[in-house]
C-alpha positions as YAML, in Angstrom:
chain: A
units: angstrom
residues:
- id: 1
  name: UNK
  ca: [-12.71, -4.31, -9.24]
- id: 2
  name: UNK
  ca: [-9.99, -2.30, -9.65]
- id: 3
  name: UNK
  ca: [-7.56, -0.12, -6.94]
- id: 4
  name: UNK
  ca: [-5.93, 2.82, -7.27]
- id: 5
  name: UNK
  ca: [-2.59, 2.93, -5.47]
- id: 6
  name: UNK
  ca: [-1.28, 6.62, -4.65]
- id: 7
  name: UNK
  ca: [2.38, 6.29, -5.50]
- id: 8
  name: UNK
  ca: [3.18, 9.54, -7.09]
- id: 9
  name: UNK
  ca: [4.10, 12.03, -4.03]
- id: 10
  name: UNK
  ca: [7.85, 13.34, -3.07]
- id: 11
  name: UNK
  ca: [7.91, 12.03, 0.23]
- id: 12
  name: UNK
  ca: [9.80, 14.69, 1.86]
- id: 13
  name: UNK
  ca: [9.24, 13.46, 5.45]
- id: 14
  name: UNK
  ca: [11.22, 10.25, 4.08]
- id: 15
  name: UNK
  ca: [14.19, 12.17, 2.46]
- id: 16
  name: UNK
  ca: [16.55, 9.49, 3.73]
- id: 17
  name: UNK
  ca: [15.42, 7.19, 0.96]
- id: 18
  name: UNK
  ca: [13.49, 9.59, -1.33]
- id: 19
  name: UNK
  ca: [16.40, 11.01, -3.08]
- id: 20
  name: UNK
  ca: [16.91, 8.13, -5.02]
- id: 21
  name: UNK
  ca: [13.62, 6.10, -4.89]
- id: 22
  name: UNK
  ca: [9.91, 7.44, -4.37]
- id: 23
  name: UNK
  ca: [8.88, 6.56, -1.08]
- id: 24
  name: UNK
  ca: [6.37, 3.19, -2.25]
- id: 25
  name: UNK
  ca: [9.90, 1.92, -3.29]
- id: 26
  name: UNK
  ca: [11.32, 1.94, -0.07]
- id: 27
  name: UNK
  ca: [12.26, -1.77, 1.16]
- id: 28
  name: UNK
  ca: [10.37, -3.85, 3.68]
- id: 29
  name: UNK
  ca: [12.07, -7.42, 3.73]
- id: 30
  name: UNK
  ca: [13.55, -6.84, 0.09]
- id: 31
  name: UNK
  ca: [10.64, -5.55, -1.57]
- id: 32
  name: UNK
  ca: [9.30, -2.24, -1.59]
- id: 33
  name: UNK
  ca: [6.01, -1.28, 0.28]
- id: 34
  name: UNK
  ca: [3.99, -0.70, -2.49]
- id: 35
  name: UNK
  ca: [4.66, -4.70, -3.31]
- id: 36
  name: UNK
  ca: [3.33, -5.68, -0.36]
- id: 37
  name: UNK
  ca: [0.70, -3.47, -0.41]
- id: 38
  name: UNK
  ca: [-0.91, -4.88, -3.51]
- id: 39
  name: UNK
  ca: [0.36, -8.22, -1.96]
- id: 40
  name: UNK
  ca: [-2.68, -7.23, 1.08]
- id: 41
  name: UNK
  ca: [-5.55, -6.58, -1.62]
- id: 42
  name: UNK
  ca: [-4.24, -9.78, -4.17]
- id: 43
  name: UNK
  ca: [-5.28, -12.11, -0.91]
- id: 44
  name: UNK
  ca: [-8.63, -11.68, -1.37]
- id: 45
  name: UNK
  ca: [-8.17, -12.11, -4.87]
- id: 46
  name: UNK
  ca: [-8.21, -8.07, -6.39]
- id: 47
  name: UNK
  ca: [-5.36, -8.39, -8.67]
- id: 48
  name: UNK
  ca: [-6.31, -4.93, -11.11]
- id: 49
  name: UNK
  ca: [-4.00, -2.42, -10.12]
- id: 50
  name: UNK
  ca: [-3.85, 1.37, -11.34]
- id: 51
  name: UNK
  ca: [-0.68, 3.07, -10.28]
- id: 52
  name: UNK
  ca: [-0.95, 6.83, -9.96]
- id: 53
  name: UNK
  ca: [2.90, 7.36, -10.68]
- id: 54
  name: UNK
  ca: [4.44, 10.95, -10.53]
- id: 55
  name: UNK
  ca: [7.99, 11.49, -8.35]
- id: 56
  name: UNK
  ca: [10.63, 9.50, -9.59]
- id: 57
  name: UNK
  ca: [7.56, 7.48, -12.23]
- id: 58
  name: UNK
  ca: [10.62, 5.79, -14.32]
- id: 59
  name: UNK
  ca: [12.39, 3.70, -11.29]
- id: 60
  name: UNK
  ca: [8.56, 2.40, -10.66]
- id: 61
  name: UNK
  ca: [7.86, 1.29, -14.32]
- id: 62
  name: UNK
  ca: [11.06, -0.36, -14.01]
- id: 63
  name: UNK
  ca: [10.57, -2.55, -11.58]
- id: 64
  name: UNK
  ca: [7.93, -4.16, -12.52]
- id: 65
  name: UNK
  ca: [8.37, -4.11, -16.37]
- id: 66
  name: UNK
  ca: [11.52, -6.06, -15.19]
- id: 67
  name: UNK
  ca: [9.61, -7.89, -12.61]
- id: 68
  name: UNK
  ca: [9.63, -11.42, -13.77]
- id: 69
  name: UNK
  ca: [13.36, -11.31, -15.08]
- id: 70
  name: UNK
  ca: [14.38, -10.00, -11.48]
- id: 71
  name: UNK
  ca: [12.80, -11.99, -9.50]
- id: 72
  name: UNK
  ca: [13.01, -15.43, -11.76]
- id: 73
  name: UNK
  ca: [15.81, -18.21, -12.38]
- id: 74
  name: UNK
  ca: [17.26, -18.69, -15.69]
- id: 75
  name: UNK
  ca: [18.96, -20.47, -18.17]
- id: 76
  name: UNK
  ca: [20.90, -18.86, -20.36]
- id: 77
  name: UNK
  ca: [23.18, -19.89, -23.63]
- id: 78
  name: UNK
  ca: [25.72, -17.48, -23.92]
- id: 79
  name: UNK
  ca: [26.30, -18.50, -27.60]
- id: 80
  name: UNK
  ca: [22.59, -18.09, -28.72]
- id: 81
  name: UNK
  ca: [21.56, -15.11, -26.13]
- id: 82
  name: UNK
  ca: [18.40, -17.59, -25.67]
- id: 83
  name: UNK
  ca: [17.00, -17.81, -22.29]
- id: 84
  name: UNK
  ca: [14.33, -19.83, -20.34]
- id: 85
  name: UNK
  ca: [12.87, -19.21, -16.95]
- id: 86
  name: UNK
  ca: [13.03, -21.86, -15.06]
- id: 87
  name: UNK
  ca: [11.29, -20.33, -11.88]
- id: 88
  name: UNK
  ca: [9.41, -17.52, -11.96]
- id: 89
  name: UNK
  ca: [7.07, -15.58, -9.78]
- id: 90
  name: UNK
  ca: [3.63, -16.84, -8.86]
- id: 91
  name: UNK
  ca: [2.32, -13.71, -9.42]
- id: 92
  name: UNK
  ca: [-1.09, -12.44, -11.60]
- id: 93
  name: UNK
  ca: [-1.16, -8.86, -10.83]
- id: 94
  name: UNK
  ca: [-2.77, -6.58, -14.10]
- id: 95
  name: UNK
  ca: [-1.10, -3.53, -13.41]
- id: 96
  name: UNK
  ca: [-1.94, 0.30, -15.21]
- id: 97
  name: UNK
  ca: [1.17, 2.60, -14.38]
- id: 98
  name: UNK
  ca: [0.09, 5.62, -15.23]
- id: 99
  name: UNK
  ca: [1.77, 8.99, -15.32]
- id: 100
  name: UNK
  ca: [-0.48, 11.38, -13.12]
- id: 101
  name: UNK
  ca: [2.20, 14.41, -13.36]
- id: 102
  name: UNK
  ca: [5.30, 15.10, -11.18]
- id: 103
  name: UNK
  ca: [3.17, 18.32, -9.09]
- id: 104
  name: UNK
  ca: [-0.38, 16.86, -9.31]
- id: 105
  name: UNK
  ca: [-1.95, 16.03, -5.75]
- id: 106
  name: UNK
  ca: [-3.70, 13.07, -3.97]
- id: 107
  name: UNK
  ca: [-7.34, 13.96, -5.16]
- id: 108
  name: UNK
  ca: [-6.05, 14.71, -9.02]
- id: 109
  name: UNK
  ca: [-4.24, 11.88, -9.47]
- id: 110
  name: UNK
  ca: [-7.56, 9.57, -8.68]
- id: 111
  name: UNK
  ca: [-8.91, 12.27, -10.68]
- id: 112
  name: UNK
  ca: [-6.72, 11.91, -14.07]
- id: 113
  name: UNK
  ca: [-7.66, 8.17, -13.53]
- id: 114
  name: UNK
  ca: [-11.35, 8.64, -14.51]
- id: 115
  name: UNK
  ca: [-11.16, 7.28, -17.85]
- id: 116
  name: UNK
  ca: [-9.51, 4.09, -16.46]
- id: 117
  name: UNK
  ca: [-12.10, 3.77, -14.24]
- id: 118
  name: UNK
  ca: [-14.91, 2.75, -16.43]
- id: 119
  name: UNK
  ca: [-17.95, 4.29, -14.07]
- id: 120
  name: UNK
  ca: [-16.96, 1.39, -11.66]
- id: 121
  name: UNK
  ca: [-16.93, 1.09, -8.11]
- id: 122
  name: UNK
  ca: [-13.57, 1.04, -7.43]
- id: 123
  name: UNK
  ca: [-10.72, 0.96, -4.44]
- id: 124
  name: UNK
  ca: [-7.86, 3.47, -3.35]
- id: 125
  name: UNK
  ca: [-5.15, 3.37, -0.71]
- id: 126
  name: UNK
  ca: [-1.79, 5.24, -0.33]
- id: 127
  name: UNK
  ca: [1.56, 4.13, -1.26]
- id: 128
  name: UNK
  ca: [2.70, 4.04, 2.16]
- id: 129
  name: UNK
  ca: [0.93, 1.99, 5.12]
- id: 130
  name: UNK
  ca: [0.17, -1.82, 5.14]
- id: 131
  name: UNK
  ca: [-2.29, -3.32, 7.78]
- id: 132
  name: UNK
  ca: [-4.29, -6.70, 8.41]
- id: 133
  name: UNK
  ca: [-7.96, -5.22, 7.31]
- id: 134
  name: UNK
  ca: [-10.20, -7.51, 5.88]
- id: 135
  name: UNK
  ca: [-10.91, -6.35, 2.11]
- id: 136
  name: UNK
  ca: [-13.92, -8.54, 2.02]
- id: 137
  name: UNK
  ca: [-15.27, -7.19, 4.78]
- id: 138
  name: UNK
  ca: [-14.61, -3.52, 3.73]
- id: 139
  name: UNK
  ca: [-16.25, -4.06, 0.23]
- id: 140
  name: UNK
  ca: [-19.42, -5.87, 2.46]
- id: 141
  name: UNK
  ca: [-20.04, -2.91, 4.87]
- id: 142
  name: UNK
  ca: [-19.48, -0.06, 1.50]
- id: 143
  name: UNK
  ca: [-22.08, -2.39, -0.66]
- id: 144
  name: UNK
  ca: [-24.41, -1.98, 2.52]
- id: 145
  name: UNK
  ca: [-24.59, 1.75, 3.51]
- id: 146
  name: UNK
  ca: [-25.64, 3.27, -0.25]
- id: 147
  name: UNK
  ca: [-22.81, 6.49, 0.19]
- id: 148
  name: UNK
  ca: [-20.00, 7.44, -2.26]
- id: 149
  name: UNK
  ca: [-17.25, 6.65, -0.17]
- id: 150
  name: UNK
  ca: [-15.81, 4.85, 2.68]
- id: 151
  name: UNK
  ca: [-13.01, 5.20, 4.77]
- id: 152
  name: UNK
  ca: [-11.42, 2.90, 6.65]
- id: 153
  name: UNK
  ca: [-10.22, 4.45, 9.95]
- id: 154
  name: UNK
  ca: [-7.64, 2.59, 12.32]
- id: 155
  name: UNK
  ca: [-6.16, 3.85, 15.52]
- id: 156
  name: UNK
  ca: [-2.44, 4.94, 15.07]
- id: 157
  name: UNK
  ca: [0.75, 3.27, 17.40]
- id: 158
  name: UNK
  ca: [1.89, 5.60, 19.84]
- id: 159
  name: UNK
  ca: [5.49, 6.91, 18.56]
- id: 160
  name: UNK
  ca: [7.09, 6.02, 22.34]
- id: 161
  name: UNK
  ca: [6.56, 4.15, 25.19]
- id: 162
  name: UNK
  ca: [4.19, 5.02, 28.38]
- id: 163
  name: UNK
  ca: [5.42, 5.04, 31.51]
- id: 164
  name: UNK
  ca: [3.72, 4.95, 34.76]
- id: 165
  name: UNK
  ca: [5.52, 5.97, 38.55]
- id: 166
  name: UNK
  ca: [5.52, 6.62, 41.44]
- id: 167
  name: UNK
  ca: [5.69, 10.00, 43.11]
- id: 168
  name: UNK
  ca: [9.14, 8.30, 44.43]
- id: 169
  name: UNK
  ca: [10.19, 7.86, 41.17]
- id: 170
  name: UNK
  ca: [9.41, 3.70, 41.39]
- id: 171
  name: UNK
  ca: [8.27, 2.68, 37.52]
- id: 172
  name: UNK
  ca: [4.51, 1.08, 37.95]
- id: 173
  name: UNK
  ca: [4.08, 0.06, 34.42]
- id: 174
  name: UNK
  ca: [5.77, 0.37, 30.83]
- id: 175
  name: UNK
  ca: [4.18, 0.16, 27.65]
- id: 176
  name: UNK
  ca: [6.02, -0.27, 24.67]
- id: 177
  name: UNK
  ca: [4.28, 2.29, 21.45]
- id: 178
  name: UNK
  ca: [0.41, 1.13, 22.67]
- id: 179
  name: UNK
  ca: [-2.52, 2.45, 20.70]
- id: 180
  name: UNK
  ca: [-3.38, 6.06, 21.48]
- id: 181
  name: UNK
  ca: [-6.45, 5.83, 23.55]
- id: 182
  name: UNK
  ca: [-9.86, 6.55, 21.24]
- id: 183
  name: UNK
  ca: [-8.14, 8.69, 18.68]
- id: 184
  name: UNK
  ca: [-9.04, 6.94, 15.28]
- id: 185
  name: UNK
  ca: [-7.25, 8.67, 12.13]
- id: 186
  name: UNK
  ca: [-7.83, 7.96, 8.16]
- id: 187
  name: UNK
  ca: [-6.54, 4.89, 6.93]
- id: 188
  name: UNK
  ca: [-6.75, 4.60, 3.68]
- id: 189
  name: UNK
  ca: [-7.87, 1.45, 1.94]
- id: 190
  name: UNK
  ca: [-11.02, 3.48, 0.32]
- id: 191
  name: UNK
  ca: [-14.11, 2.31, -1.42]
- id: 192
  name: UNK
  ca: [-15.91, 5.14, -3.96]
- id: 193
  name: UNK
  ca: [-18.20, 5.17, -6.35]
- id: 194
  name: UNK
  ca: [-17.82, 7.14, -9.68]
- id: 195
  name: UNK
  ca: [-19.71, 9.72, -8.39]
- id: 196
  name: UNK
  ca: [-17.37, 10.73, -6.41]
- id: 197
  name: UNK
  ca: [-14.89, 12.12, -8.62]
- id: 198
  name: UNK
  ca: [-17.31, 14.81, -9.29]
- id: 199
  name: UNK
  ca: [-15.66, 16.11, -6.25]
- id: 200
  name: UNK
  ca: [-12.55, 16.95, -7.03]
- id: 201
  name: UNK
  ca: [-12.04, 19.53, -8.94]
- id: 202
  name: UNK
  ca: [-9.05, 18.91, -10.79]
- id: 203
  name: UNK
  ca: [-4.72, 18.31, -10.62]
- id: 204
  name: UNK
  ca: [-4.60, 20.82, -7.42]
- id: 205
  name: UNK
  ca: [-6.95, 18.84, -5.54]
- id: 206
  name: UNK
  ca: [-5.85, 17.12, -1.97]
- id: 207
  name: UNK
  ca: [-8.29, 14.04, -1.19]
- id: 208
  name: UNK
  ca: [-8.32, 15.18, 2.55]
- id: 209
  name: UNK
  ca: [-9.45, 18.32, 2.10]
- id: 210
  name: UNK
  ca: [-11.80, 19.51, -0.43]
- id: 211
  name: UNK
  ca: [-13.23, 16.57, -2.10]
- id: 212
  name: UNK
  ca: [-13.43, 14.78, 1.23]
- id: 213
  name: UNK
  ca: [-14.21, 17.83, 3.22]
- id: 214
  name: UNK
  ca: [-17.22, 18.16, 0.89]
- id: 215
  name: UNK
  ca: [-18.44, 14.40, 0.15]
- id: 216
  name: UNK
  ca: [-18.51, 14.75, 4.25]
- id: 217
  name: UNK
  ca: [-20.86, 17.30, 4.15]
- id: 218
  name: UNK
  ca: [-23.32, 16.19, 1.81]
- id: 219
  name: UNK
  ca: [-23.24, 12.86, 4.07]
- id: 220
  name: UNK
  ca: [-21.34, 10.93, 1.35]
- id: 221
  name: UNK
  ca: [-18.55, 9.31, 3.40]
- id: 222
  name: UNK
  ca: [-18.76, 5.99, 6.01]
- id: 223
  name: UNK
  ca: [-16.33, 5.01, 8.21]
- id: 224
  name: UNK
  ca: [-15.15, 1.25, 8.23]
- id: 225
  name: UNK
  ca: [-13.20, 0.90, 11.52]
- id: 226
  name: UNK
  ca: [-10.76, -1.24, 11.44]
- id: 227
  name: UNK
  ca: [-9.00, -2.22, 15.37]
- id: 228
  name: UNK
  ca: [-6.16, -4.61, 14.19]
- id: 229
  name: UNK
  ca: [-2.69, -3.60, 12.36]
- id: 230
  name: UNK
  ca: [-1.93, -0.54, 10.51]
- id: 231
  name: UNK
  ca: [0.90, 0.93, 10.00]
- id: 232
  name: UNK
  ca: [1.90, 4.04, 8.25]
- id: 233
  name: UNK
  ca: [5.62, 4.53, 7.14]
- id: 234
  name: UNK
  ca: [6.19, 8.34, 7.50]
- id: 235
  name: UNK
  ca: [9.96, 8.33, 9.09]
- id: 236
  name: UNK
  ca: [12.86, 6.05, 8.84]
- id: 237
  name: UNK
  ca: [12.26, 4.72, 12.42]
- id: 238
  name: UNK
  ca: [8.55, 3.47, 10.25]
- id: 239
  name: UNK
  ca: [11.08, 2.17, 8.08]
- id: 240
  name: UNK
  ca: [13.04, -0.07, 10.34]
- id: 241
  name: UNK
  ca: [9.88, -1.04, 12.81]
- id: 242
  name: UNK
  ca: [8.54, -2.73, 9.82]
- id: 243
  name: UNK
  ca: [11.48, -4.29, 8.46]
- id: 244
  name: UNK
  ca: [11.68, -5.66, 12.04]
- id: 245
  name: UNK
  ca: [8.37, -6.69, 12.73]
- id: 246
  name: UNK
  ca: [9.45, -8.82, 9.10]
- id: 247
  name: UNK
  ca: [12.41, -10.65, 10.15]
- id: 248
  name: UNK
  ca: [10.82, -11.66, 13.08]
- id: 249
  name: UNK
  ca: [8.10, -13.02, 11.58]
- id: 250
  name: UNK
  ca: [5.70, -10.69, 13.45]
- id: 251
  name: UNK
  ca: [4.44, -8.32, 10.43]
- id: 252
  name: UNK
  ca: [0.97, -9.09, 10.55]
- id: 253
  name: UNK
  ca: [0.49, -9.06, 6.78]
- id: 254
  name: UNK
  ca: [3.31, -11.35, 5.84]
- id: 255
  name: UNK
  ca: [1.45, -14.58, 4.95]
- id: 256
  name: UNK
  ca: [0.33, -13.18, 2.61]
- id: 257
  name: UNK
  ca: [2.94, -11.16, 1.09]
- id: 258
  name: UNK
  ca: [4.72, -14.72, 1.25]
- id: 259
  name: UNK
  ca: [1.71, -15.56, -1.07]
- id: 260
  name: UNK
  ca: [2.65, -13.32, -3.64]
- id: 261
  name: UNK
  ca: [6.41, -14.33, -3.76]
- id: 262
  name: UNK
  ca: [5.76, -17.94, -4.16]
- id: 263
  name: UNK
  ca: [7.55, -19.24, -7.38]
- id: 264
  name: UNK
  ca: [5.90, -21.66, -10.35]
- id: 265
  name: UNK
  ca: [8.47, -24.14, -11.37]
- id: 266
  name: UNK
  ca: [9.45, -25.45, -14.86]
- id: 267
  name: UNK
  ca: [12.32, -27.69, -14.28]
- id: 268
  name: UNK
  ca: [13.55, -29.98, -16.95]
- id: 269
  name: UNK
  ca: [16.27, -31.00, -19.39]
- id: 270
  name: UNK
  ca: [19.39, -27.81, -19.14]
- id: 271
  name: UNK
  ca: [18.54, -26.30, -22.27]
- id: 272
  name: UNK
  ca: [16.97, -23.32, -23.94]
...
């Protein structure tokens, strides 16, 4: 089964960053989110990957044409140019980068995929949030319901602390960012049938609004809630909670990210 990743946006909100790199390129513990996003659905073994490129399409292509050399140890005579790898990246990923169009919007760019899609059932997520869901269980509850789509739905980190006092001013309690109280917002990390794309209309087409707005109303669309980790990365504070939460070894999804960065090893005699 393939999954569409949505990596073709401006991220404005992110401008920090997004003058030089699109925003799925930004850096969580060395490698950029969209990475370890694909590092989340290669776990539980999806490893067909369509990238709907657009903003900044070239520095994306890049990076993983030159994957292997970048991220590999080598052996190199200087006198031949010859080369050998001597460690490399454990890593089986099929990828499609595709060029979706620099203006095109979230519903097009799954749109302009169609023919890549082969009439499948297929996956989508955004460039831009990672989170512990269970992909297994996700494709398990879409395969049961019948419907065009489902959307997983998680319950957003509060962007500050709660505090509790006294009338005296004396502090009762102090929460650091807990989860808002019952308000559950859209995810990502889709399931949709082929049918769906009927939907959206064409290149001008947000997901969250027409196409979804509709497939809602026709009683197309399931919700898969999902109570553990998400995490969007909207603002450079998103930025350097999650590169935190890394180097402290408490990001949720880095076992398996770890996974995906594992090296195969072909040591032997030094020569080329």
């Amino acid at each position: 089964m393939k999954t569409v990743l949505l990596a073709g946006g401006f991220g404005t909100r992110l401008s920090e960053y997004t003058e030089d790199i699109p925003k799925p390129m930004v850096p969580v513990g060395g490698l950029p989110m969209l990475w370890h996003i694909m590092s989340i659905y290669s776990h539980f073994g999806h490893d067909e990957f369509l990238l709907a490129l657009g903003y900044k399409a070239d520095y994306v292509k890049s990076f993983f044409v030159n994957y292997e050399t970048l991220h590999s140890d080598f052996i190199l005579d200087m006198a031949t140019g010859k080369s050998r790898a001597v460690e490399r990246p454990d890593v089986n990923w099929k990828l499609g980068l595709i060029d979706t169009g620099l203006n095109t919007m979230t519903g097009g760019r799954i749109k302009r995929l169609s023919s890549w899609l082969m009439d499948e059932t297929f996956m989508a997520t955004y460039g831009d949030g990672v989170s512990d869901v269970d992909i297994d269980a996700l494709l398990e509850f879409h395969k049961s319901h019948g419907k065009l789509v489902t959307m997983t739905l998680a319950r957003p980190a509060a962007r500050f602390g709660i505090v509790e006092f006294e009338e005296n001013g004396l502090v009762r309690s102090f929460q650091e960012k807990p989860l808002e109280s019952a308000a559950y917002v859209n995810a990502g990390f889709f399931v949709m049938e082929p049918g769906f794309l009927e939907f959206i209309d064409g290149d001008d087409a947000i997901l969250e609004r027409d196409p979804l707005e509709r497939a809602v109303a026709e009683g197309e669309v399931m919700a898969y809630v999902h109570n553990g980790f998400w995490r969007p990365m909207d603002t450079k504070r998103d930025v350097d909670d999650l590169n935190r939460m890394w180097d402290r070894d408490e990001a949720p999804w880095k076992l398996w990210s770890l996974e995906s960065s594992s090296a195969r090893k072909s040591r032997g005699h030094f020569d080329v």
